[in-house]
Amino acid sequence: HYIEKILTFLSLISLIIALARPQNISQNINVKKNGIDIVVALDLSQSMQTEDFKPSRIEKAKVLLKEFISKRENDRISLVVFGGDAYTKVPLTFDHAVIDKILGKITIEDITSNNRTAIGMGLGVAVNRLKNSSAKSKVIILMTDGENNSGEMSPQVAADIAKDFGIKVYTIGIGAKEVAVTNSFGTKVVANTELDETLLKRMAETTGGEYFRASSTENFRQIFNKIDALEKTKIESKEVNIEEDLFEEFLKAGIILLLIALMFK
């Protein structure tokens, strides 16, 4: 049959082309992620529920952290939490959606010993997450509203270890400079003396980082913007060939044509 011969011929051509393994080769630009590894160490002690930030210090910190992380798409981010002890909540990851989800659910109840503040332990756990990192830049952002009063590792020892591993530490002291205190005589405004700024400054300076005081919402946001500007992501790009195999389509076409041709026998 005439149709059978044509279909058989076309099938043969398709199969020969498939055997030749044709490829579609195109020039493309491959952007390589070469960002910064960042660990956020967040204080979850009870005082983080203070309402000098609305609705509270911890809730405001979570909102601004989410804003900051959303800008760092080329960086791996990790989350460490601490109170009287410390642990890793999220290991280093590019999956910022996971961090965003977990941040949204965090409360001070995530730390059983939330009546104490182990700043040294918080920094130590954060350093442990970064010590084997091969990133060109390694950064810890430690956020607290208190003073170190717990933990087996002193903050200065933790800062010294961070320095040895080439890790830069930015410390953020959270809390209004004056807070309202209520007692049996009423409410009065007093100076906030709970924050150990001297310690936080020394920790940052030891590692080549910087200390910031977050005393208002706008001030808090400006701090994250400044850290974002200081730690810019480096992007390397190179031209590569993209090869796409096309033989499967010709193989399928050849088989289908041959099967149709057999129907005309």
mmCIF file of N, CA and C in Angstrom, residues 35-36 38 67-77 93-94 96 139 224-225 227-234:
data_model
loop_
_atom_site.group_PDB
_atom_site.id
_atom_site.type_symbol
_atom_site.label_atom_id
_atom_site.label_comp_id
_atom_site.label_asym_id
_atom_site.label_seq_id
_atom_site.Cartn_x
_atom_site.Cartn_y
_atom_site.Cartn_z
ATOM 1 N N GLY A 35 26.389 33.408 48.411
ATOM 2 C CA GLY A 35 25.972 34.379 49.411
ATOM 3 C C GLY A 35 26.663 34.227 50.738
ATOM 4 N N ILE A 36 25.994 34.700 51.747
ATOM 5 C CA ILE A 36 26.520 34.740 53.097
ATOM 6 C C ILE A 36 25.731 33.760 53.951
ATOM 7 N N ILE A 38 24.155 33.192 57.400
ATOM 8 C CA ILE A 38 23.720 34.052 58.506
ATOM 9 C C ILE A 38 22.957 33.224 59.534
ATOM 10 N N GLU A 67 11.096 40.585 57.501
ATOM 11 C CA GLU A 67 11.398 41.586 56.473
ATOM 12 C C GLU A 67 12.849 41.464 56.026
ATOM 13 N N PHE A 68 13.749 41.327 56.983
ATOM 14 C CA PHE A 68 15.187 41.234 56.697
ATOM 15 C C PHE A 68 15.492 39.975 55.886
ATOM 16 N N ILE A 69 14.969 38.833 56.325
ATOM 17 C CA ILE A 69 15.254 37.558 55.661
ATOM 18 C C ILE A 69 14.722 37.551 54.231
ATOM 19 N N SER A 70 13.597 38.207 54.002
ATOM 20 C CA SER A 70 13.009 38.244 52.650
ATOM 21 C C SER A 70 13.925 38.933 51.640
ATOM 22 N N LYS A 71 14.831 39.773 52.116
ATOM 23 C CA LYS A 71 15.759 40.480 51.224
ATOM 24 C C LYS A 71 17.019 39.663 50.919
ATOM 25 N N ARG A 72 17.241 38.577 51.665
ATOM 26 C CA ARG A 72 18.510 37.847 51.573
ATOM 27 C C ARG A 72 18.346 36.550 50.789
ATOM 28 N N GLU A 73 17.776 36.621 49.583
ATOM 29 C CA GLU A 73 17.408 35.422 48.833
ATOM 30 C C GLU A 73 18.596 34.559 48.435
ATOM 31 N N ASN A 74 19.802 35.107 48.365
ATOM 32 C CA ASN A 74 20.971 34.325 47.974
ATOM 33 C C ASN A 74 21.757 33.778 49.167
ATOM 34 N N ASP A 75 21.243 33.988 50.369
ATOM 35 C CA ASP A 75 21.953 33.572 51.581
ATOM 36 C C ASP A 75 21.290 32.389 52.259
ATOM 37 N N ARG A 76 22.117 31.587 52.913
ATOM 38 C CA ARG A 76 21.564 30.549 53.784
ATOM 39 C C ARG A 76 21.324 31.187 55.155
ATOM 40 N N ILE A 77 20.183 30.871 55.745
ATOM 41 C CA ILE A 77 19.816 31.443 57.044
ATOM 42 C C ILE A 77 19.561 30.315 58.035
ATOM 43 N N THR A 93 19.729 27.061 55.809
ATOM 44 C CA THR A 93 18.924 26.641 54.671
ATOM 45 C C THR A 93 18.661 27.809 53.724
ATOM 46 N N PHE A 94 18.469 27.475 52.439
ATOM 47 C CA PHE A 94 18.018 28.462 51.460
ATOM 48 C C PHE A 94 16.493 28.566 51.469
ATOM 49 N N HIS A 96 13.751 29.831 52.759
ATOM 50 C CA HIS A 96 13.333 30.899 53.664
ATOM 51 C C HIS A 96 11.858 30.791 54.046
ATOM 52 N N VAL A 139 28.116 35.288 59.340
ATOM 53 C CA VAL A 139 27.585 36.364 60.185
ATOM 54 C C VAL A 139 26.600 35.812 61.206
ATOM 55 N N PHE A 224 18.216 46.755 60.929
ATOM 56 C CA PHE A 224 18.224 45.654 59.965
ATOM 57 C C PHE A 224 18.604 46.141 58.573
ATOM 58 N N ASN A 225 18.154 47.321 58.208
ATOM 59 C CA ASN A 225 18.524 47.891 56.907
ATOM 60 C C ASN A 225 20.021 48.141 56.824
ATOM 61 N N ILE A 227 22.419 46.525 58.582
ATOM 62 C CA ILE A 227 23.099 45.227 58.493
ATOM 63 C C ILE A 227 22.969 44.666 57.080
ATOM 64 N N ASP A 228 21.795 44.838 56.484
ATOM 65 C CA ASP A 228 21.563 44.385 55.108
ATOM 66 C C ASP A 228 22.541 45.062 54.150
ATOM 67 N N ALA A 229 22.764 46.364 54.359
ATOM 68 C CA ALA A 229 23.688 47.122 53.491
ATOM 69 C C ALA A 229 25.144 46.737 53.751
ATOM 70 N N LEU A 230 25.497 46.467 55.021
ATOM 71 C CA LEU A 230 26.876 46.120 55.371
ATOM 72 C C LEU A 230 27.276 44.749 54.840
ATOM 73 N N GLU A 231 26.325 43.832 54.824
ATOM 74 C CA GLU A 231 26.622 42.455 54.419
ATOM 75 C C GLU A 231 25.972 42.143 53.082
ATOM 76 N N LYS A 232 26.507 42.734 52.032
ATOM 77 C CA LYS A 232 25.947 42.524 50.697
ATOM 78 C C LYS A 232 26.375 41.170 50.134
ATOM 79 N N THR A 233 25.461 40.519 49.463
ATOM 80 C CA THR A 233 25.722 39.229 48.840
ATOM 81 C C THR A 233 26.539 39.411 47.562
ATOM 82 N N LYS A 234 27.537 38.551 47.385
ATOM 83 C CA LYS A 234 28.333 38.573 46.162
ATOM 84 C C LYS A 234 27.799 37.502 45.222
#
